[in-house]
Every structure is written in structure tokens, then in C-alpha cells.
mmCIF file of C-alpha atoms in Angstrom:
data_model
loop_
_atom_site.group_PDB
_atom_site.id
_atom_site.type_symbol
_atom_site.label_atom_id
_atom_site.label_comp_id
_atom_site.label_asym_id
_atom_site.label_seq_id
_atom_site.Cartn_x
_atom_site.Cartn_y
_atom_site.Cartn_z
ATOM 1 C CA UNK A 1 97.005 105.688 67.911
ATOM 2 C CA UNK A 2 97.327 105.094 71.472
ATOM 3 C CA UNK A 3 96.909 108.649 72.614
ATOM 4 C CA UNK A 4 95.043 111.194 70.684
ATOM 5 C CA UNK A 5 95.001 115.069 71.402
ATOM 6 C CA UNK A 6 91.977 117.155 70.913
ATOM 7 C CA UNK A 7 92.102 120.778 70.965
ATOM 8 C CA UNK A 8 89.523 122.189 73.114
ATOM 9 C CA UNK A 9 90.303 125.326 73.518
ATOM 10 C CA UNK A 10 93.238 127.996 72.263
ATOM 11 C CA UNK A 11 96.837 125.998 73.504
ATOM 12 C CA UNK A 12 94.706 123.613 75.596
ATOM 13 C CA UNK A 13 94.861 120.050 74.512
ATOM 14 C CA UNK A 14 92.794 117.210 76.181
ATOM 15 C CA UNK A 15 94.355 113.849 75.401
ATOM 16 C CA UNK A 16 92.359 111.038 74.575
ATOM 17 C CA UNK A 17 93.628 107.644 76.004
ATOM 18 C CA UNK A 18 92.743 104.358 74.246
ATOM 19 C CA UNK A 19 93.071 102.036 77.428
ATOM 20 C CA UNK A 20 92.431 98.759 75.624
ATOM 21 C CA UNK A 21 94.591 99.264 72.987
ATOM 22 C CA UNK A 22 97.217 100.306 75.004
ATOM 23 C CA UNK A 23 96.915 96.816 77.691
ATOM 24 C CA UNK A 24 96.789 95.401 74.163
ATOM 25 C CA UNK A 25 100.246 96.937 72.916
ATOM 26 C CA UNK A 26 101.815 96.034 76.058
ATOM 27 C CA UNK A 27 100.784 92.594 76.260
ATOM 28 C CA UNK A 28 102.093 92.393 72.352
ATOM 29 C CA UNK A 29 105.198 93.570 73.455
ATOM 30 C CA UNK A 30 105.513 92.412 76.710
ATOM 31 C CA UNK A 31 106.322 95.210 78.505
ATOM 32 C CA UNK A 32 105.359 96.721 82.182
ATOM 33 C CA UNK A 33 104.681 99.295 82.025
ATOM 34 C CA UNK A 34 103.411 102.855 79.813
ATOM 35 C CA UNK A 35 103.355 105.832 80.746
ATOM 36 C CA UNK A 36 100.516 108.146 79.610
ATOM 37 C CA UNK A 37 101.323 111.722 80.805
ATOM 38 C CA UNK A 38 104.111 113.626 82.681
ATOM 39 C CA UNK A 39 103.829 116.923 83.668
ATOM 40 C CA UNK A 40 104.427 119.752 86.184
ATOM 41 C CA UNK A 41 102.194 118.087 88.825
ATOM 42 C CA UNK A 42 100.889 114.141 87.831
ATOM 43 C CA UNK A 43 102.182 111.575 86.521
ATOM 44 C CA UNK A 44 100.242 108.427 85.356
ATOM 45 C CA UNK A 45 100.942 105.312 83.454
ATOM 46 C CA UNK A 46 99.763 101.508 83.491
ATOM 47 C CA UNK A 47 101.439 98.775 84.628
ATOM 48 C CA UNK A 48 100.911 95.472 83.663
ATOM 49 C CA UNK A 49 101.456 92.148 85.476
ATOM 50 C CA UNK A 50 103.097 92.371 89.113
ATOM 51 C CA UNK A 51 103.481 88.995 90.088
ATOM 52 C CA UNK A 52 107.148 89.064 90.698
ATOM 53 C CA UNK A 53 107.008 91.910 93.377
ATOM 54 C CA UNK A 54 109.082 91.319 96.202
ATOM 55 C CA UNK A 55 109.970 94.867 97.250
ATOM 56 C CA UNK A 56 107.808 97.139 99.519
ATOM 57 C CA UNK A 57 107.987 101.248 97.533
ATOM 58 C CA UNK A 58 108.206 103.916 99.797
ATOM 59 C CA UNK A 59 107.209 106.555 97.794
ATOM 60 C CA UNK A 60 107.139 110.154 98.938
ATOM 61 C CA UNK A 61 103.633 110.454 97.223
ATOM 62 C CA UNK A 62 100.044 109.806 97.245
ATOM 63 C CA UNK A 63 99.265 106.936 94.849
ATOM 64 C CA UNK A 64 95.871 106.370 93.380
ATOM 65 C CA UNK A 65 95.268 102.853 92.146
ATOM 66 C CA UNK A 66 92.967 101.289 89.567
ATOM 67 C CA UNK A 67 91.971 97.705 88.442
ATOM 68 C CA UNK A 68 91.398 98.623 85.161
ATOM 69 C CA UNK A 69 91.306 94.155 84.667
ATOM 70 C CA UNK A 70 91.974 91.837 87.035
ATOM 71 C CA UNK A 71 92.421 92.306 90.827
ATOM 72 C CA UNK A 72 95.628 93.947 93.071
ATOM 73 C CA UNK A 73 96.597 92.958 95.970
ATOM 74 C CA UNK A 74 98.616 95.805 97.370
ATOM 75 C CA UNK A 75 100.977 94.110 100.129
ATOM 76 C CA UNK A 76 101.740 97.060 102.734
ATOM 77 C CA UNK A 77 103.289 97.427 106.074
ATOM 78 C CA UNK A 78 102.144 99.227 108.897
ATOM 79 C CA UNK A 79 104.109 101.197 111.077
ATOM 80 C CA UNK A 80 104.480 98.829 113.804
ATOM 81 C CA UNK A 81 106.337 96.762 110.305
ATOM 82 C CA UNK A 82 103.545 93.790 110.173
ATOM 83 C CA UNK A 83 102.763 93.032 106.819
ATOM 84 C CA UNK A 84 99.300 93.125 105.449
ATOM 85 C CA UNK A 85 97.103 92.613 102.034
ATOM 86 C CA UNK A 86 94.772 95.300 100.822
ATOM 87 C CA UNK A 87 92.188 93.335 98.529
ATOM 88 C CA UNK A 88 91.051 95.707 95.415
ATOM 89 C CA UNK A 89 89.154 94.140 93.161
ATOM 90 C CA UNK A 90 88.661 94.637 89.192
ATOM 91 C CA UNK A 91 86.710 98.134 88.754
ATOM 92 C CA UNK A 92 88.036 99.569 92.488
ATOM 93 C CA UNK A 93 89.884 102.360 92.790
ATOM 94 C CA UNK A 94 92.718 102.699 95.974
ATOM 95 C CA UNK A 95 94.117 106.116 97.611
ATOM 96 C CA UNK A 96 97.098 105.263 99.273
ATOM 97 C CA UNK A 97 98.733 108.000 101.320
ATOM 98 C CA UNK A 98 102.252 108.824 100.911
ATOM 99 C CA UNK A 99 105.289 106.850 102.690
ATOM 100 C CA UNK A 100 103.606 103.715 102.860
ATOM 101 C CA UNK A 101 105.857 100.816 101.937
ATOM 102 C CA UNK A 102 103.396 98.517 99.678
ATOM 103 C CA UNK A 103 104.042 96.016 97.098
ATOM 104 C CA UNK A 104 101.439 96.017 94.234
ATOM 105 C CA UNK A 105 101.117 92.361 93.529
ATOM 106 C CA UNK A 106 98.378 91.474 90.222
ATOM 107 C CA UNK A 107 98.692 88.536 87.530
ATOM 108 C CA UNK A 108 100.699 88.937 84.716
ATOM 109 C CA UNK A 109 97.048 89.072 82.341
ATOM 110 C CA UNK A 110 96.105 91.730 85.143
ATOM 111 C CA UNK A 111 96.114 95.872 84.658
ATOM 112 C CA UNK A 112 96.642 99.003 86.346
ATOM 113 C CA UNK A 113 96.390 102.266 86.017
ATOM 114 C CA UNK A 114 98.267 104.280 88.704
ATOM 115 C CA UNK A 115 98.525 107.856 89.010
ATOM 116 C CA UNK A 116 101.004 109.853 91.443
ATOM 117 C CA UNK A 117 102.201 113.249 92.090
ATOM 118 C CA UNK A 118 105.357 114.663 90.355
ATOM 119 C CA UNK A 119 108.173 113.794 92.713
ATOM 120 C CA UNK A 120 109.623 117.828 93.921
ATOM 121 C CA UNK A 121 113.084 118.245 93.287
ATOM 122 C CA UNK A 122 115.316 115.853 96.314
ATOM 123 C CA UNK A 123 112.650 113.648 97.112
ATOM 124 C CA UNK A 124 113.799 110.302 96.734
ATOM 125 C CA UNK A 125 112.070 106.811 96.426
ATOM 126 C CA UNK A 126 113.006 103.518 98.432
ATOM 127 C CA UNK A 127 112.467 99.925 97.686
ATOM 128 C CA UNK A 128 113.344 97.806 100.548
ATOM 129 C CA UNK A 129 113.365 93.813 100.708
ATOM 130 C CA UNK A 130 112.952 91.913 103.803
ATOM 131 C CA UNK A 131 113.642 88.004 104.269
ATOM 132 C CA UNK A 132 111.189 85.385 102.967
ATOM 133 C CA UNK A 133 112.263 83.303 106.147
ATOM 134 C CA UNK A 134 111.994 85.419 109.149
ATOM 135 C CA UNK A 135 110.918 89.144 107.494
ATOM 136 C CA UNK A 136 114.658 90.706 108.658
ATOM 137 C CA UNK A 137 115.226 93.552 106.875
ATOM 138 C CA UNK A 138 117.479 92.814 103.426
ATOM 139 C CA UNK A 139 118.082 95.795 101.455
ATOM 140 C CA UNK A 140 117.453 98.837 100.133
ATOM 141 C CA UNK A 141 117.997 101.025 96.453
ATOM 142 C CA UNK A 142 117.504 104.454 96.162
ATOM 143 C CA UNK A 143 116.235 106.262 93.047
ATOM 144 C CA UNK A 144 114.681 109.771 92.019
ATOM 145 C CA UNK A 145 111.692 108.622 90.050
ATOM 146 C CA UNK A 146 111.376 111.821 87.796
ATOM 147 C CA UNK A 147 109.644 109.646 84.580
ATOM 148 C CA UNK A 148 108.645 105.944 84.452
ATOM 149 C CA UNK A 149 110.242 105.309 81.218
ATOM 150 C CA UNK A 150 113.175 105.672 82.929
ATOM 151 C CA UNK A 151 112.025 101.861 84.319
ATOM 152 C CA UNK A 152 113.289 102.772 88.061
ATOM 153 C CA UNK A 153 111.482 99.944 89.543
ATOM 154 C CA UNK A 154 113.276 97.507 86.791
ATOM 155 C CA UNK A 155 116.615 99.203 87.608
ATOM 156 C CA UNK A 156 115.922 98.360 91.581
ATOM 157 C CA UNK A 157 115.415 95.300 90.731
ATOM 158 C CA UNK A 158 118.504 94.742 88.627
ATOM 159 C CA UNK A 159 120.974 95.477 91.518
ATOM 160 C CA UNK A 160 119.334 93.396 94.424
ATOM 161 C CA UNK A 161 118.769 90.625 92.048
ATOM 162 C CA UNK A 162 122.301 91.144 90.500
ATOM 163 C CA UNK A 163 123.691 90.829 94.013
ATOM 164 C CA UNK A 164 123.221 87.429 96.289
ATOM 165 C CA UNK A 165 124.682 89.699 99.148
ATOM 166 C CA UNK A 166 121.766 92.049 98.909
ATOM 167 C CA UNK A 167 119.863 88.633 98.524
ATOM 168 C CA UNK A 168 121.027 87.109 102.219
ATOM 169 C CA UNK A 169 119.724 87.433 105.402
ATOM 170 C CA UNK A 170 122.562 88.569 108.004
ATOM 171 C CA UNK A 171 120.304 87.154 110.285
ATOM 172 C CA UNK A 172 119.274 83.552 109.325
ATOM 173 C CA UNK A 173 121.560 83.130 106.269
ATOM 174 C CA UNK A 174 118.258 82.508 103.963
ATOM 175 C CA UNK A 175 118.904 83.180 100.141
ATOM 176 C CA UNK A 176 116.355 85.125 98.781
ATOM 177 C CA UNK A 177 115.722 83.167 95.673
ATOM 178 C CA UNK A 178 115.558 85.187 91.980
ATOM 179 C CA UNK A 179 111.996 84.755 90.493
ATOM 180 C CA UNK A 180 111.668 82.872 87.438
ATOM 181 C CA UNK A 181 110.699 85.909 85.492
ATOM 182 C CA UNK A 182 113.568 88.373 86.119
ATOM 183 C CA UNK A 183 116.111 85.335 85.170
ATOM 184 C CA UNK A 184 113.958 85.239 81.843
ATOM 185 C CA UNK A 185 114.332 89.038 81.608
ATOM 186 C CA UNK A 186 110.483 89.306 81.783
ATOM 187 C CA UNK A 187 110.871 91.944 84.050
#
């Protein structure tokens, strides 16, 4: 079982969360991501391999980060719109405040386990692509992230991929090229 429940107390249950087994199941089955709780005021899941990120997630909030195996490197932009790298290593935690636009970027053998607040009702999440050429701004999707299964990073994905006129630069014409791994619907 990948998550147990004790009872500690009356109607209070304290879940029990197998990490290796569940960075086991998802290598097994290949998939991202899993989330392990969703209530009234957290979320939290891991996600597994990032290597294809592209996008920069503005998300309206906090985000704590852990290497459970393998290093991030959480691509972010500052206000002024430089990119820059945020190096966290296997075993380090990250708090990164809300509204940031980052890109968690970690090997596809690599975990996470991130943990965010429950979006409030109209707050919406952006995932905006700039050129690989000269960093012009490409796109942007909009989605109300209410519950990871719902995949909304995967369903981002799907329409700027899905789309090579999200995927050109109105200002130097570059193609942004579709990784390797969302053509093999790795994603």
C-alpha cells in the first residue's frame, strides 16, 4: 500500500506515506506525477522526471520543494525577466514565494516532492513560453489547478505543443522545436 492511514485519535487520521514505493510505482508505470493529499488548505504530490520543461509556472502560491533523489534545477525569472538557475541539490529543501515564473527542470531517474497551498476559488495558474532564440515572449495557457490528477501541466503542454503557431516567434520566426518525449507521449 502506498498510503496507509493510522487512527490517532477519534476522526483524526495521520496518513502514512511510503515514498520509495511510491518513486517505485511511478517509475513502473511511467508516470509524472502522484498526488498524495488534497485538502481544504495543501496540496502535495511527487513529480518525477522534468527534463522536458520548457514553460516558466506562475503560480498564485507558495511552493515548497524537495529533492527527495537527484538534484532540481528550478529555472526562474526575475522581475526585470532575466532568466536564472536555482541549484538544489538531493536532500535540500526550496521555499519559493508565490508568482514567480520557474521551470522545475530534474532527470527523468530524479524525484520531487512539492507541496503548495490549495488554489482559493478564481485564482488561476499561467504557463508561459518564451523563444529558445532570442527569449521573446511565445505563449501562454491558463488553467485552475484545483487537483493534480487532473494533469494541468500535461494539458498545457498539449495545446502549445499541439500548435506550431503557439510554437513561433512573431519576432525572429524561430520554431520552437517539440521535445522528443512529448512526441513519444512520455509526458
Amino acid at each position: 500500500m502506498l498510503i496507509s492511514h493510522d487512527v490517532v485519535a477519534p476522526n483524526v487520521l495521520m496518513p502514512n506515506i511510503d515514498l520509495e514505493r511510491i518513486m517505485q510505482h511511478l517509475q513502473e508505470t511511467g508516470k509524472r506525477t502522484f498526488q498524495l493529499w488534497l485538502n481544504e488548505h495543501s496540496l502535495a504530490f511527487i513529480a518525477r522526471g522534468r527534463e522536458y520543461r520548457s514553460e516558466f509556472h506562475l503560480n498564485p502560491s507558495y511552493e515548497i520543494q524537495y529533492s527527495l533523489k537527484g538534484d532540481l534545477n528550478l529555472h526562474y525569472r526575475t522581475p526585470e525577466g532575466k532568466e536564472k538557475v536555482a541549484f538544489v541539490p538531493q536532500g535540500s529543501c526550496l521555499y519559493q514565494p508565490p508568482l514567480v515564473p520557474h521551470s522545475p527542470r530534474f532527470g527523468a531517474d530524479s524525484y520531487q516532492l512539492v507541496i503548495e497551498r490549495v488554489r482559493v476559488p478564481g485564482e488561476i495558474d499561467r504557463f508561459h513560453w518564451f523563444c529558445p532564440a532570442c527569449d521573446h515572449f511565445l505563449h501562454e495557457e491558463q488553467y485552475t489547478v484545483d487537483d493534480y490528477k487532473a494533469d494541468p501541466v500535461s494539458r498545457a503542454y498539449g495545446n502549445f505543443y499541439g500548435s506550431e503557431q503557439a510554437r513561433t516567434c512573431k519576432q525572429c520566426g524561430t520554431v520552437m522545436p517539440v521535445p522528443q518525449e512529448w512526441a513519444l507521449n512520455v509526458i
